[in-house]
Structure formats: structure tokens, C-alpha cells
Amino acid sequence: MTILLTGDSITDAGRDRDDLASLGSGYAALVAADLPGERVINTGISGHRVVDLQARWDVDVLAHAPDVLSIMIGINDTWRRYDNDDPTSAESYEAGYRDLLTRAQAAGIARILLVEPFLLPVRPDQWDWREDLDPKIAAVRRLAEEFGVEFVATDGPYAQAASRTGAAALAADGVHPSPEGHRFLADRWLEVFRTV
């Protein structure tokens, strides 16, 4: 079985993009370690948004004909609004994400897991990001139902865990998981993967 995980820096996690066997140091590598009998591919690219994933979908996803596809994208669609004044509307985000799923199912990918974006505010200004991110999280939840694919909840579970550990213990900047944060994400992913 080939399992392909794609998305942004959270999936990328420092992988060597010239080496398809490189999984980085994040949740993708942990998933692979916990599923030693499966072939795991990581095509996450740091900084990417939905529109970037659309542009590279054929080469970085469909060309590998995965049996299982995992998508985690969206935090940069929010972040760029606040650091570069380059917003992505919730409508554009949902339309782009719908295009990815339509193309994936048309290509015959049998099993798809949608990992919702999350935010663990560690600075007061990051609470303002919720206005932008929450509608995008809602869009991922709607799309999972619309396409009949699996959904990996992260935002609520991370918030619950952060209430015990503090947000910075899971993601020092509120976005990029620490080693503990990646383990938490991998466990949520594996829980859904193993449910079926």
C-alpha cells in the first residue's frame, strides 16, 4: 500500500525534496514508523497554500497513484493575510480544496483523509486569526462530508491538550508543532486511519 501525505510545512517538516524516501522529522515520519509494512511518501512543501497544491497536484500527488491520500492545508491561507496582506477568502479556499478532491477521486484514489488546519495562539494577536481560520476549518469539515472521505480533527484536540500543557509546548509559534506536537498529530491521524 502507498500512503501519500501532502500539504505545507507541517507535513514537509524539513524533508529532502530531492529524495522521495525522505519523510522529514514530523508527523509523516512518525506515521511511517508506526506503519512499517506500508510505503509512505511525503510531498508537503513549506509555505504552500491551496492554490499551490492545485498547481502541483498532478506531479506531486496523482503521479504516485497512492492508495491512501492525506491532505493538510490551510494555515498559510490564513497566515499570509496577517503577515503579507495577501488573504485567501474562505470561498476561494473551499473551491480550491474541492478541486483537489474532485481530481483525486476522478483519478481513482480510494481512501482520502482530510486533516483540518489548526492554530494554537501563543501571542495575543494570533487570536485575531481565528476570524479567518475558523471558516476554513468549517469548509474542510463540509468537504469531508460532501465527498464521503475521512476527517482528522486537530484544532479542538490540540486546544484541549494545550489547556493542560500550554500551547507553546505543542507549537512554539502557534503553528509549527514541536516534537510533542507532531507526536500528538500522528496519533490523531493513526487513530482515524486504523478505525476503518
Short mmCIF file of C-alpha atoms in Angstrom, two decimals:
data_model
loop_
_atom_site.label_atom_id
_atom_site.label_comp_id
_atom_site.label_asym_id
_atom_site.label_seq_id
_atom_site.Cartn_x
_atom_site.Cartn_y
_atom_site.Cartn_z
CA MET A 1 0.00 0.00 0.00
CA THR A 2 1.20 3.51 -0.82
CA ILE A 3 0.21 6.26 1.62
CA LEU A 4 0.87 9.82 0.45
CA LEU A 5 0.77 12.78 2.82
CA THR A 6 0.81 16.27 1.35
CA GLY A 7 0.36 19.84 2.46
CA ASP A 8 2.52 22.66 3.81
CA SER A 9 5.42 22.99 6.26
CA ILE A 10 3.68 20.93 8.94
CA THR A 11 3.81 17.93 6.61
CA ASP A 12 7.10 18.93 4.95
CA ALA A 13 8.93 19.09 8.31
CA GLY A 14 12.33 19.59 6.71
CA ARG A 15 12.24 16.69 4.26
CA ASP A 16 14.79 16.46 1.43
CA ARG A 17 12.66 17.32 -1.60
CA ASP A 18 15.18 15.65 -3.92
CA ASP A 19 14.71 12.31 -2.18
CA LEU A 20 11.26 10.71 -2.40
CA ALA A 21 12.15 8.46 0.52
CA SER A 22 12.76 11.46 2.79
CA LEU A 23 9.91 11.98 5.24
CA GLY A 24 11.22 14.91 7.29
CA SER A 25 11.12 14.99 11.07
CA GLY A 26 7.40 15.46 11.68
CA TYR A 27 4.16 13.52 11.83
CA ALA A 28 4.66 11.94 8.38
CA ALA A 29 7.83 10.21 9.61
CA LEU A 30 6.04 9.09 12.78
CA VAL A 31 3.14 7.68 10.76
CA ALA A 32 5.61 5.76 8.60
CA ALA A 33 7.42 4.40 11.66
CA ASP A 34 4.12 3.15 13.07
CA LEU A 35 3.13 1.53 9.75
CA PRO A 36 6.36 -0.30 8.83
CA GLY A 37 4.69 -2.51 6.23
CA GLU A 38 3.46 0.40 4.11
CA ARG A 39 5.18 2.72 1.64
CA VAL A 40 4.81 6.30 2.87
CA ILE A 41 5.52 9.34 0.69
CA ASN A 42 5.68 12.94 1.89
CA THR A 43 5.13 15.73 -0.67
CA GLY A 44 4.48 18.61 1.73
CA ILE A 45 6.11 21.93 0.83
CA SER A 46 6.69 24.67 3.36
CA GLY A 47 4.69 27.86 2.82
CA HIS A 48 2.18 26.36 0.43
CA ARG A 49 -1.48 27.24 0.22
CA VAL A 50 -4.38 25.54 -1.53
CA VAL A 51 -3.59 27.31 -4.82
CA ASP A 52 -0.01 25.97 -4.68
CA LEU A 53 -1.25 22.45 -4.05
CA GLN A 54 -3.59 22.77 -7.05
CA ALA A 55 -0.66 23.76 -9.27
CA ARG A 56 1.44 20.73 -8.33
CA TRP A 57 -1.36 18.18 -7.80
CA ASP A 58 -0.70 16.08 -10.91
CA VAL A 59 3.06 15.75 -10.31
CA ASP A 60 3.21 15.56 -6.52
CA VAL A 61 0.08 13.51 -5.85
CA LEU A 62 -1.68 11.87 -8.79
CA ALA A 63 1.54 10.68 -10.46
CA HIS A 64 2.26 8.49 -7.43
CA ALA A 65 -1.19 6.78 -7.63
CA PRO A 66 -1.49 6.44 -3.84
CA ASP A 67 -3.92 4.01 -2.25
CA VAL A 68 -4.34 6.43 0.65
CA LEU A 69 -4.09 10.21 0.38
CA SER A 70 -3.79 12.57 3.34
CA ILE A 71 -4.20 16.33 2.85
CA MET A 72 -3.37 19.01 5.42
CA ILE A 73 -3.51 22.54 4.01
CA GLY A 74 -4.84 25.88 5.13
CA ILE A 75 -2.84 27.62 7.83
CA ASN A 76 -0.84 29.60 5.24
CA ASP A 77 -4.09 30.63 3.55
CA THR A 78 -4.80 32.39 6.85
CA TRP A 79 -1.28 33.43 7.87
CA ARG A 80 -0.49 35.32 4.63
CA ARG A 81 -3.42 37.65 5.35
CA TYR A 82 -1.72 38.81 8.52
CA ASP A 83 1.97 38.85 7.58
CA ASN A 84 1.81 39.81 3.88
CA ASP A 85 -1.65 41.34 3.43
CA ASP A 86 -2.32 38.51 0.94
CA PRO A 87 -5.62 36.97 2.01
CA THR A 88 -7.37 33.87 0.67
CA SER A 89 -11.12 34.06 1.12
CA ALA A 90 -12.92 31.12 2.67
CA GLU A 91 -14.82 30.75 -0.61
CA SER A 92 -11.64 30.56 -2.70
CA TYR A 93 -10.08 28.15 -0.23
CA GLU A 94 -13.11 25.85 -0.34
CA ALA A 95 -13.31 25.98 -4.14
CA GLY A 96 -9.63 25.13 -4.48
CA TYR A 97 -9.91 22.30 -1.97
CA ARG A 98 -12.98 20.95 -3.76
CA ASP A 99 -10.96 20.89 -6.99
CA LEU A 100 -8.24 18.81 -5.29
CA LEU A 101 -10.75 16.28 -4.03
CA THR A 102 -12.60 16.10 -7.34
CA ARG A 103 -9.37 15.39 -9.19
CA ALA A 104 -8.23 12.85 -6.59
CA GLN A 105 -11.45 10.86 -6.73
CA ALA A 106 -11.56 11.06 -10.53
CA ALA A 107 -8.06 9.53 -10.53
CA GLY A 108 -9.38 6.59 -8.51
CA ILE A 109 -7.76 7.28 -5.15
CA ALA A 110 -9.82 5.04 -2.92
CA ARG A 111 -9.17 6.47 0.52
CA ILE A 112 -8.68 10.11 1.47
CA LEU A 113 -8.09 11.65 4.90
CA LEU A 114 -8.59 15.38 5.40
CA VAL A 115 -6.55 16.79 8.27
CA GLU A 116 -8.05 20.08 9.38
CA PRO A 117 -5.73 23.07 9.86
CA PHE A 118 -5.25 24.20 13.44
CA LEU A 119 -3.97 27.16 15.42
CA LEU A 120 -2.66 27.32 18.96
CA PRO A 121 -2.39 31.04 19.74
CA VAL A 122 0.77 31.86 21.67
CA ARG A 123 0.62 35.62 21.04
CA PRO A 124 -2.39 37.86 21.69
CA ASP A 125 -2.62 38.92 18.03
CA GLN A 126 -2.98 35.30 16.92
CA TRP A 127 -6.42 35.15 18.49
CA ASP A 128 -7.49 37.53 15.70
CA TRP A 129 -6.52 34.86 13.16
CA ARG A 130 -9.49 32.76 14.29
CA GLU A 131 -11.79 35.06 12.32
CA ASP A 132 -10.04 33.93 9.14
CA LEU A 133 -9.18 30.34 10.02
CA ASP A 134 -12.44 29.16 11.55
CA PRO A 135 -14.44 29.40 8.28
CA LYS A 136 -11.68 27.45 6.54
CA ILE A 137 -11.83 24.71 9.18
CA ALA A 138 -15.60 24.60 8.68
CA ALA A 139 -15.03 24.24 4.94
CA VAL A 140 -12.78 21.20 5.43
CA ARG A 141 -15.44 19.59 7.63
CA ARG A 142 -18.12 20.24 4.99
CA LEU A 143 -15.94 18.86 2.21
CA ALA A 144 -15.20 15.67 4.15
CA GLU A 145 -18.93 15.05 4.41
CA GLU A 146 -19.66 16.12 0.83
CA PHE A 147 -17.03 13.79 -0.65
CA GLY A 148 -17.57 10.95 1.81
CA VAL A 149 -13.96 10.95 2.96
CA GLU A 150 -12.36 10.64 6.39
CA PHE A 151 -11.77 13.61 8.65
CA VAL A 152 -8.96 14.06 11.17
CA ALA A 153 -9.93 16.62 13.82
CA THR A 154 -6.95 18.57 15.11
CA ASP A 155 -8.00 22.08 16.14
CA GLY A 156 -10.20 21.08 19.06
CA PRO A 157 -7.99 18.22 20.25
CA TYR A 158 -4.90 20.46 20.16
CA ALA A 159 -6.74 23.15 22.13
CA GLN A 160 -7.79 20.58 24.72
CA ALA A 161 -4.23 19.28 25.04
CA ALA A 162 -2.87 22.84 25.24
CA SER A 163 -5.13 23.55 28.20
CA ARG A 164 -3.02 21.01 30.10
CA THR A 165 0.46 21.63 28.66
CA GLY A 166 0.34 25.20 27.41
CA ALA A 167 0.15 25.99 23.71
CA ALA A 168 3.88 26.61 23.28
CA ALA A 169 4.70 23.07 24.38
CA LEU A 170 2.84 21.78 21.32
CA ALA A 171 3.74 24.56 18.85
CA ALA A 172 6.18 27.26 19.91
CA ASP A 173 4.91 29.73 17.30
CA GLY A 174 1.32 28.53 17.44
CA VAL A 175 1.57 26.86 14.03
CA HIS A 176 4.56 24.53 13.68
CA PRO A 177 4.37 21.54 16.02
CA SER A 178 7.12 20.70 18.47
CA PRO A 179 8.23 17.05 18.60
CA GLU A 180 5.45 16.51 21.15
CA GLY A 181 3.03 18.32 18.87
CA HIS A 182 3.97 16.14 15.91
CA ARG A 183 3.51 13.02 18.03
CA PHE A 184 0.07 14.28 19.02
CA LEU A 185 -0.82 14.90 15.36
CA ALA A 186 0.48 11.50 14.26
CA ASP A 187 -1.58 9.80 16.96
CA ARG A 188 -4.76 11.59 15.84
CA TRP A 189 -4.03 10.60 12.23
CA LEU A 190 -3.32 6.97 13.08
CA GLU A 191 -6.46 6.75 15.20
CA VAL A 192 -8.60 7.67 12.20
CA PHE A 193 -6.55 5.55 9.79
CA ARG A 194 -6.94 2.46 11.95
CA THR A 195 -10.66 2.95 12.59
CA VAL A 196 -11.75 1.53 9.24
#
